[in-house]
């Protein structure tokens, strides 16, 4: 029988890719989303790839009654918890909203899991849980290098939920797979799924693509006086399809074993600055991308470099797609919209 997985907040960017990969790998996925940052049309795109629509409920995670009904209806093996508000700048403006949404409502979800005896969870964490001030030798931090030194409420919520899950694994027998990564980019190779948030994008790549495509006028680069190769901040950008493959490998490897808390860095191991990303995008799109250097963004993070070797050794996973290829595919979809 197919394993059944509940996915919170799936019609968003990363997790629509996730649904496709898991359905294709013969799992049944059941999805809830309140469509606050995504569109119901994602279902149609998914149907074009899979030839059917997965079970979907337009439900807010905070609607406990509806969530209870869904738990009652299905016999879930796993919950994949991606439910999160995720904008760094916004989290500094609305910290309480972030704590409420990301922590309080996650706890309600865990209560439901407990009630229905669903104790397996995949948590989408982030390299934000590492202390970004400690990395001077560039060897990269291993999974046990977690430190308490976050710079914004979004990151704090990731850190706190990891700690909560660790305790639930110790004291309530939750089985937790915790995956940490930074900046996913690109789109599904079918051409049907890509990152297209509502309104003005917060993230760099959709912003760049929209300027290249004439939908936005100018990119603002937040900070040019950082201690980096060209003064702009650097990040490790990972192709979203490689990232989902990492989730699948991790899930398959450990779903039958008796561990209670597993953590992996899903990391490319290559730095790209904002200006480098811009130049590379100009080459791929053959467009001049107008930009302006402005002040640092509040709460923006220092550089964190992770060591992805555990994922390579234990999951036989690494990210191989080149930045150029990721950008070319991204542009293919943006320019054809
Ligand atoms: P996204 O905004 O594209 O997707 C989030 C989805 O959640 C949207 O479809 C939105 O409609 C839905 N949603 C919001 N509030 C809801 C609520 N109360 N009830 C039900 N649904 C609700 O985000 P994404 O980029 O796909 O990221 C998803 C997860 O991955 C988050 O946990 C995020 O922290 C994590 N993550 C993202 C990145 C990244 O750079 N994108 C990096 C590391 C970790
Ligand atoms: N960035 C920028 N202008 C933008 C959006 C992002 O200069 O309009 C920078 C941002 O300061 C960071 C990098 O691009 O250094 C990646 O930002 P993003 O929001 O995509 O990811 P995150 O900060 O969550 O890693």
Tab-separated table of C-alpha atoms and ligand atoms in Angstrom:
chain	number	residue	atom	x	y	z
A	1	UNK	CA	0.000	0.000	0.000
A	2	UNK	CA	1.154	3.529	-0.744
A	3	UNK	CA	2.450	5.529	2.235
A	4	UNK	CA	0.297	8.589	2.864
A	5	UNK	CA	1.920	11.912	3.602
A	6	UNK	CA	0.287	15.131	4.778
A	7	UNK	CA	1.967	18.237	3.413
A	8	UNK	CA	1.287	21.598	4.991
A	9	UNK	CA	1.535	24.601	2.679
A	10	UNK	CA	2.391	22.881	-0.500
A	11	UNK	CA	1.199	25.045	-3.343
A	12	UNK	CA	4.070	27.395	-2.657
A	13	UNK	CA	7.325	27.340	-4.521
A	14	UNK	CA	9.458	24.525	-3.151
A	15	UNK	CA	6.757	22.187	-2.087
A	16	UNK	CA	4.821	21.970	-5.304
A	17	UNK	CA	8.034	20.414	-6.670
A	18	UNK	CA	8.085	18.178	-3.650
A	19	UNK	CA	4.586	16.838	-4.296
A	20	UNK	CA	5.463	15.933	-7.872
A	21	UNK	CA	8.667	14.123	-6.857
A	22	UNK	CA	6.948	12.155	-4.106
A	23	UNK	CA	3.882	11.236	-6.153
A	24	UNK	CA	6.206	10.084	-8.934
A	25	UNK	CA	8.097	8.007	-6.378
A	26	UNK	CA	4.789	6.296	-5.519
A	27	UNK	CA	3.701	8.028	-2.336
A	28	UNK	CA	0.219	9.438	-1.785
A	29	UNK	CA	0.294	13.097	-0.815
A	30	UNK	CA	-2.519	15.034	0.853
A	31	UNK	CA	-2.095	18.767	0.786
A	32	UNK	CA	-3.416	21.738	2.717
A	33	UNK	CA	-2.772	25.400	1.898
A	34	UNK	CA	-4.696	28.607	2.585
A	35	UNK	CA	-3.485	30.019	-0.763
A	36	UNK	CA	-2.214	33.197	0.898
A	37	UNK	CA	1.027	33.133	-1.092
A	38	UNK	CA	0.146	30.775	-3.923
A	39	UNK	CA	-2.504	30.065	-6.495
A	40	UNK	CA	-4.981	27.239	-6.969
A	41	UNK	CA	-3.777	27.073	-10.578
A	42	UNK	CA	-0.679	25.278	-9.290
A	43	UNK	CA	-2.982	22.241	-9.049
A	44	UNK	CA	-3.621	22.396	-12.793
A	45	UNK	CA	0.098	22.564	-13.488
A	46	UNK	CA	0.672	19.583	-11.226
A	47	UNK	CA	-2.067	17.720	-13.071
A	48	UNK	CA	-0.297	18.370	-16.369
A	49	UNK	CA	2.781	16.619	-15.002
A	50	UNK	CA	1.124	13.777	-13.072
A	51	UNK	CA	-2.072	13.374	-15.140
A	52	UNK	CA	-4.124	13.607	-11.958
A	53	UNK	CA	-4.625	16.012	-9.059
A	54	UNK	CA	-3.418	15.053	-5.606
A	55	UNK	CA	-5.910	15.465	-2.737
A	56	UNK	CA	-5.994	19.142	-1.852
A	57	UNK	CA	-7.782	21.095	0.895
A	58	UNK	CA	-7.959	24.856	0.975
A	59	UNK	CA	-7.506	25.097	4.713
A	60	UNK	CA	-5.659	27.375	7.063
A	61	UNK	CA	-3.377	25.589	9.486
A	62	UNK	CA	-5.048	27.632	12.225
A	63	UNK	CA	-8.433	26.075	11.455
A	64	UNK	CA	-8.086	23.272	13.980
A	65	UNK	CA	-11.520	21.806	13.329
A	66	UNK	CA	-10.880	21.310	9.609
A	67	UNK	CA	-7.396	20.035	10.304
A	68	UNK	CA	-8.831	17.524	12.747
A	69	UNK	CA	-11.313	16.323	10.118
A	70	UNK	CA	-8.481	15.785	7.644
A	71	UNK	CA	-6.424	13.843	10.181
A	72	UNK	CA	-9.493	11.772	10.954
A	73	UNK	CA	-10.137	11.008	7.291
A	74	UNK	CA	-6.657	9.796	6.356
A	75	UNK	CA	-4.287	7.377	7.952
A	76	UNK	CA	-1.109	9.434	7.676
A	77	UNK	CA	2.344	7.867	7.917
A	78	UNK	CA	4.248	11.153	7.755
A	79	UNK	CA	3.704	14.861	8.020
A	80	UNK	CA	5.894	17.144	5.964
A	81	UNK	CA	5.865	20.488	7.687
A	82	UNK	CA	6.747	23.461	5.518
A	83	UNK	CA	4.229	25.815	7.082
A	84	UNK	CA	6.078	29.029	7.596
A	85	UNK	CA	6.165	32.744	7.128
A	86	UNK	CA	9.570	33.203	5.599
A	87	UNK	CA	10.527	36.802	4.780
A	88	UNK	CA	13.487	38.039	6.819
A	89	UNK	CA	12.649	41.766	6.537
A	90	UNK	CA	8.954	41.248	7.275
A	91	UNK	CA	9.801	39.150	10.328
A	92	UNK	CA	11.658	42.148	11.806
A	93	UNK	CA	8.553	44.305	11.292
A	94	UNK	CA	6.111	41.683	12.615
A	95	UNK	CA	7.944	39.444	15.081
A	96	UNK	CA	4.823	38.476	17.039
A	97	UNK	CA	3.030	37.425	13.883
A	98	UNK	CA	6.001	35.240	12.994
A	99	UNK	CA	6.152	33.605	16.417
A	100	UNK	CA	2.410	33.011	16.348
A	101	UNK	CA	2.305	31.578	12.836
A	102	UNK	CA	5.501	29.577	12.902
A	103	UNK	CA	5.655	28.354	16.487
A	104	UNK	CA	2.186	28.418	18.030
A	105	UNK	CA	0.457	26.841	15.022
A	106	UNK	CA	3.184	24.283	14.569
A	107	UNK	CA	2.527	23.181	18.145
A	108	UNK	CA	-1.163	22.785	17.334
A	109	UNK	CA	-0.190	20.617	14.385
A	110	UNK	CA	2.010	18.477	16.629
A	111	UNK	CA	-0.884	18.085	19.055
A	112	UNK	CA	-3.019	16.727	16.234
A	113	UNK	CA	-0.210	14.401	15.192
A	114	UNK	CA	-0.005	13.149	18.739
A	115	UNK	CA	-3.771	12.674	18.931
A	116	UNK	CA	-3.832	10.572	15.746
A	117	UNK	CA	-0.584	8.807	16.538
A	118	UNK	CA	1.282	10.201	13.524
A	119	UNK	CA	4.792	10.696	14.864
A	120	UNK	CA	6.941	10.880	11.735
A	121	UNK	CA	7.808	14.359	10.549
A	122	UNK	CA	10.049	15.953	7.945
A	123	UNK	CA	10.913	19.497	8.914
A	124	UNK	CA	12.141	22.067	6.459
A	125	UNK	CA	14.803	23.890	8.397
A	126	UNK	CA	17.539	26.198	7.305
A	127	UNK	CA	21.207	27.041	7.704
A	128	UNK	CA	19.906	29.990	9.691
A	129	UNK	CA	20.332	27.885	12.821
A	130	UNK	CA	24.120	28.175	12.623
A	131	UNK	CA	26.071	30.985	14.209
A	132	UNK	CA	27.070	33.108	11.263
A	133	UNK	CA	29.776	34.960	13.154
A	134	UNK	CA	31.925	31.875	13.696
A	135	UNK	CA	32.965	30.961	10.188
A	136	UNK	CA	36.341	32.373	9.431
A	137	UNK	CA	38.152	29.345	8.056
A	138	UNK	CA	35.568	28.442	5.365
A	139	UNK	CA	35.760	24.743	6.085
A	140	UNK	CA	32.051	24.740	6.647
A	141	UNK	CA	29.954	23.914	9.648
A	142	UNK	CA	28.853	20.362	10.302
A	143	UNK	CA	25.377	19.391	11.454
A	144	UNK	CA	26.358	19.466	15.135
A	145	UNK	CA	27.539	23.095	14.897
A	146	UNK	CA	24.184	24.576	15.832
A	147	UNK	CA	24.467	27.726	17.921
A	148	UNK	CA	22.108	30.246	19.369
A	149	UNK	CA	22.854	33.561	17.690
A	150	UNK	CA	20.084	34.452	15.246
A	151	UNK	CA	19.731	37.887	13.716
A	152	UNK	CA	16.011	38.042	12.968
A	153	UNK	CA	12.695	36.521	14.137
A	154	UNK	CA	12.332	34.305	11.048
A	155	UNK	CA	15.572	32.558	11.934
A	156	UNK	CA	14.673	32.410	15.594
A	157	UNK	CA	11.507	30.503	14.741
A	158	UNK	CA	13.512	27.898	12.806
A	159	UNK	CA	15.944	27.519	15.695
A	160	UNK	CA	13.166	27.215	18.268
A	161	UNK	CA	11.183	24.671	16.314
A	162	UNK	CA	14.261	22.495	15.846
A	163	UNK	CA	14.753	22.493	19.614
A	164	UNK	CA	11.093	21.640	20.184
A	165	UNK	CA	11.254	18.773	17.689
A	166	UNK	CA	14.417	17.460	19.289
A	167	UNK	CA	12.629	17.314	22.641
A	168	UNK	CA	9.559	15.700	21.079
A	169	UNK	CA	11.837	13.040	19.626
A	170	UNK	CA	13.360	12.426	23.062
A	171	UNK	CA	10.262	12.527	25.184
A	172	UNK	CA	7.289	11.835	22.879
A	173	UNK	CA	8.874	9.406	20.416
A	174	UNK	CA	8.511	11.663	17.424
A	175	UNK	CA	10.681	10.534	14.536
A	176	UNK	CA	12.138	13.689	13.011
A	177	UNK	CA	14.013	14.281	9.790
A	178	UNK	CA	15.427	17.767	9.851
A	179	UNK	CA	16.906	19.182	6.622
A	180	UNK	CA	18.866	22.429	6.556
A	181	UNK	CA	19.501	24.500	3.430
A	182	UNK	CA	19.595	28.060	2.232
A	183	UNK	CA	18.502	29.490	-1.108
A	184	UNK	CA	16.607	27.291	-3.549
A	185	UNK	CA	16.332	28.624	-7.104
A	186	UNK	CA	15.117	27.575	-10.542
A	187	UNK	CA	12.044	25.729	-11.737
A	188	UNK	CA	10.738	22.279	-12.585
A	189	UNK	CA	12.110	20.891	-15.846
A	190	UNK	CA	8.574	20.248	-17.132
A	191	UNK	CA	8.176	24.008	-17.489
A	192	UNK	CA	5.042	24.033	-15.344
A	193	UNK	CA	6.363	24.959	-11.896
A	194	UNK	CA	8.553	27.847	-10.928
A	195	UNK	CA	8.942	30.511	-8.256
A	196	UNK	CA	6.331	33.175	-8.881
A	197	UNK	CA	5.269	34.773	-5.616
A	198	UNK	CA	2.358	37.211	-5.328
A	199	UNK	CA	3.199	40.907	-5.573
A	200	UNK	CA	6.761	42.192	-5.363
A	201	UNK	CA	9.113	39.280	-4.689
A	202	UNK	CA	11.200	39.270	-1.522
A	203	UNK	CA	13.767	36.846	-2.880
A	204	UNK	CA	16.612	37.776	-5.158
A	205	UNK	CA	16.199	35.533	-8.186
A	206	UNK	CA	12.506	36.177	-8.949
A	207	UNK	CA	13.237	39.875	-8.521
A	208	UNK	CA	16.147	39.755	-10.988
A	209	UNK	CA	14.086	37.756	-13.484
A	210	UNK	CA	11.196	40.209	-13.281
A	211	UNK	CA	13.529	43.148	-13.941
A	212	UNK	CA	15.088	41.281	-16.884
A	213	UNK	CA	11.584	40.587	-18.201
A	214	UNK	CA	10.510	44.239	-17.899
A	215	UNK	CA	7.951	43.525	-15.150
A	216	UNK	CA	9.925	45.504	-12.563
A	217	UNK	CA	12.117	48.508	-13.211
A	218	UNK	CA	15.192	48.146	-11.069
A	219	UNK	CA	16.808	45.789	-8.580
A	220	UNK	CA	17.840	47.284	-5.276
A	221	UNK	CA	20.947	45.619	-3.871
A	222	UNK	CA	20.800	45.643	-0.099
A	223	UNK	CA	24.295	46.560	1.110
A	224	UNK	CA	27.579	46.942	-0.743
A	225	UNK	CA	29.967	47.411	2.175
A	226	UNK	CA	30.125	43.838	3.442
A	227	UNK	CA	33.479	42.113	3.832
A	228	UNK	CA	33.060	39.951	0.711
A	229	UNK	CA	34.579	39.617	-2.757
A	230	UNK	CA	32.676	42.664	-4.105
A	231	UNK	CA	31.007	44.112	-0.991
A	232	UNK	CA	27.604	42.495	-1.642
A	233	UNK	CA	26.296	39.584	0.393
A	234	UNK	CA	26.965	36.003	-0.627
A	235	UNK	CA	24.693	32.968	-0.512
A	236	UNK	CA	24.747	29.276	-1.452
A	237	UNK	CA	22.051	28.874	-4.141
A	238	UNK	CA	20.716	25.367	-4.699
A	239	UNK	CA	18.714	24.115	-7.638
A	240	UNK	CA	15.238	23.279	-6.333
A	241	UNK	CA	15.064	19.971	-8.199
A	242	UNK	CA	18.389	18.863	-6.645
A	243	UNK	CA	17.024	19.959	-3.285
A	244	UNK	CA	13.890	17.850	-3.611
A	245	UNK	CA	16.005	14.904	-4.709
A	246	UNK	CA	17.903	15.334	-1.425
A	247	UNK	CA	14.586	15.173	0.476
A	248	UNK	CA	13.576	12.034	-1.373
A	249	UNK	CA	16.897	10.310	-0.707
A	250	UNK	CA	16.789	11.266	2.961
A	251	UNK	CA	13.197	10.095	3.295
A	252	UNK	CA	13.860	6.768	1.573
A	253	UNK	CA	17.010	6.070	3.531
A	254	UNK	CA	15.596	6.573	6.967
A	255	UNK	CA	11.887	5.920	6.720
A	256	UNK	CA	12.298	2.292	7.759
A	257	UNK	CA	14.898	2.739	10.497
A	258	UNK	CA	14.743	3.264	14.224
A	259	UNK	CA	16.220	6.726	14.686
A	260	UNK	CA	14.502	9.617	16.345
A	261	UNK	CA	16.228	12.775	15.180
A	262	UNK	CA	18.272	12.980	11.976
A	263	UNK	CA	19.704	16.133	10.467
A	264	UNK	CA	21.426	16.844	7.143
A	265	UNK	CA	22.863	19.912	5.467
A	266	UNK	CA	21.570	20.032	1.879
A	267	UNK	CA	24.179	22.366	0.554
A	268	UNK	CA	25.975	23.041	-2.744
A	269	UNK	CA	29.191	24.358	-1.230
A	270	UNK	CA	29.619	27.325	-3.585
A	271	UNK	CA	29.349	31.026	-2.787
A	272	UNK	CA	27.699	33.522	-5.124
A	273	UNK	CA	27.480	37.242	-4.342
A	274	UNK	CA	24.469	39.373	-5.282
A	275	UNK	CA	26.512	41.170	-7.950
A	276	UNK	CA	27.826	37.877	-9.322
A	277	UNK	CA	24.256	36.607	-9.542
A	278	UNK	CA	23.256	39.760	-11.374
A	279	UNK	CA	26.131	39.517	-13.890
A	280	UNK	CA	25.535	35.823	-14.500
A	281	UNK	CA	21.829	36.566	-15.056
A	282	UNK	CA	22.703	39.289	-17.562
A	283	UNK	CA	24.780	36.807	-19.539
A	284	UNK	CA	22.047	34.206	-19.553
A	285	UNK	CA	19.195	36.588	-20.379
A	286	UNK	CA	21.140	38.858	-22.738
A	287	UNK	CA	19.513	41.805	-20.927
A	288	UNK	CA	20.872	44.758	-19.031
A	289	UNK	CA	19.499	44.441	-15.523
A	290	UNK	CA	19.254	47.866	-13.940
A	291	UNK	CA	20.262	48.023	-10.287
A	292	UNK	CA	20.943	50.451	-7.484
A	293	UNK	CA	23.105	49.927	-4.393
A	294	UNK	CA	21.094	50.793	-1.295
A	295	UNK	CA	21.403	50.351	2.477
A	296	UNK	CA	21.693	46.982	4.148
A	297	UNK	CA	18.412	45.142	4.713
A	298	UNK	CA	17.416	44.974	8.407
A	299	UNK	CA	18.104	41.545	9.890
A	300	UNK	CA	20.103	40.373	6.858
A	301	UNK	CA	22.504	37.625	7.728
A	302	UNK	CA	26.210	37.193	7.702
A	303	UNK	CA	27.849	34.451	5.700
A	304	UNK	CA	27.280	30.873	6.717
A	305	UNK	CA	29.115	28.034	5.085
A	306	UNK	CA	27.946	24.474	5.624
A	307	UNK	CA	29.702	21.188	5.095
A	308	UNK	CA	27.466	18.933	2.937
A	309	UNK	CA	29.656	15.809	3.353
A	310	UNK	CA	27.278	13.960	5.679
A	311	UNK	CA	24.554	14.042	3.019
A	312	UNK	CA	27.081	12.848	0.447
A	313	UNK	CA	28.358	9.997	2.633
A	314	UNK	CA	25.062	8.828	4.087
A	315	UNK	CA	22.508	9.698	1.411
A	316	UNK	CA	24.736	9.579	-1.677
A	317	UNK	CA	23.380	12.985	-2.522
A	318	UNK	CA	24.973	16.137	-3.830
A	319	UNK	CA	23.810	19.066	-5.908
A	320	UNK	CA	25.231	18.978	-9.418
A	321	UNK	CA	23.246	21.473	-11.477
A	322	UNK	CA	25.369	24.476	-12.480
A	323	UNK	CA	24.237	27.991	-11.656
A	324	UNK	CA	24.230	28.791	-15.367
A	325	UNK	CA	21.818	25.939	-16.091
A	326	UNK	CA	19.555	26.917	-13.214
A	327	UNK	CA	19.431	30.498	-14.449
A	328	UNK	CA	18.870	29.467	-18.065
A	329	UNK	CA	15.858	27.392	-17.108
A	330	UNK	CA	14.533	30.071	-14.819
A	331	UNK	CA	14.770	32.602	-17.610
A	332	UNK	CA	13.143	30.238	-20.079
A	333	UNK	CA	10.026	30.226	-17.924
A	334	UNK	CA	9.974	33.885	-16.933
A	335	UNK	CA	10.514	35.079	-20.491
A	336	UNK	CA	7.726	32.852	-21.833
A	337	UNK	CA	5.112	34.095	-19.363
B	1	LIG	P1	6.119	29.812	-0.137
B	1	LIG	O1	5.702	31.122	0.486
B	1	LIG	O2	6.257	29.733	-1.615
B	1	LIG	O3	5.069	28.706	0.328
B	1	LIG	C1	4.415	28.803	1.574
B	1	LIG	C2	2.933	28.386	1.357
B	1	LIG	O4	2.254	28.436	2.607
B	1	LIG	C3	2.141	29.311	0.419
B	1	LIG	O5	1.539	28.480	-0.588
B	1	LIG	C4	1.045	29.941	1.330
B	1	LIG	O6	-0.171	30.135	0.637
B	1	LIG	C5	0.904	28.907	2.419
B	1	LIG	N1	0.464	29.404	3.724
B	1	LIG	C6	0.872	30.512	4.377
B	1	LIG	N2	0.248	30.611	5.569
B	1	LIG	C7	-0.589	29.525	5.693
B	1	LIG	C8	-1.504	29.067	6.715
B	1	LIG	N3	-1.664	29.730	7.875
B	1	LIG	N4	-2.183	27.907	6.496
B	1	LIG	C9	-2.025	27.208	5.339
B	1	LIG	N5	-1.165	27.599	4.355
B	1	LIG	C10	-0.462	28.755	4.510
B	1	LIG	O7	7.453	29.293	0.613
B	1	LIG	P2	8.614	28.269	0.145
B	1	LIG	O8	9.740	29.031	-0.430
B	1	LIG	O9	8.016	27.147	-0.625
B	1	LIG	O10	9.126	27.768	1.583
B	1	LIG	C11	8.421	26.802	2.296
B	1	LIG	C12	9.224	26.326	3.515
B	1	LIG	O11	10.604	26.133	3.197
B	1	LIG	C13	9.238	27.294	4.704
B	1	LIG	O12	9.223	26.535	5.901
B	1	LIG	C14	10.560	27.997	4.576
B	1	LIG	O13	10.994	28.532	5.796
B	1	LIG	C15	11.429	26.832	4.137
B	1	LIG	N6	12.670	27.272	3.518
B	1	LIG	C16	12.585	28.071	2.404
B	1	LIG	C17	13.762	28.546	1.839
B	1	LIG	C18	13.676	29.460	0.627
B	1	LIG	O14	14.650	30.162	0.361
B	1	LIG	N7	12.572	29.480	-0.147
B	1	LIG	C19	14.998	28.191	2.380
B	1	LIG	C20	15.058	27.350	3.518
B	1	LIG	C21	13.869	26.904	4.077
B	2	LIG	N1	18.761	40.840	-2.108
B	2	LIG	C1	18.918	42.087	-2.686
B	2	LIG	N2	17.829	42.665	-3.279
B	2	LIG	C2	16.591	42.072	-3.317
B	2	LIG	C3	16.447	40.777	-2.715
B	2	LIG	C4	17.545	40.210	-2.114
B	2	LIG	O1	20.016	42.655	-2.677
B	2	LIG	O2	15.629	42.650	-3.859
B	2	LIG	C5	19.925	40.188	-1.479
B	2	LIG	C6	19.759	39.936	0.009
B	2	LIG	O3	20.263	41.043	0.765
B	2	LIG	C7	20.601	38.683	0.209
B	2	LIG	C8	20.505	37.943	-1.127
B	2	LIG	O4	20.058	38.901	-2.097
B	2	LIG	O5	21.951	39.035	0.377
B	2	LIG	C9	19.514	36.787	-1.098
B	2	LIG	O6	18.297	37.275	-0.548
B	2	LIG	P1	16.978	36.400	-0.487
B	2	LIG	O7	15.919	37.238	0.154
B	2	LIG	O8	16.697	35.843	-1.847
B	2	LIG	O9	17.381	35.177	0.441
B	2	LIG	P2	17.764	35.126	2.009
B	2	LIG	O10	18.120	36.500	2.486
B	2	LIG	O11	16.578	34.550	2.672
B	2	LIG	O12	18.955	34.239	2.039
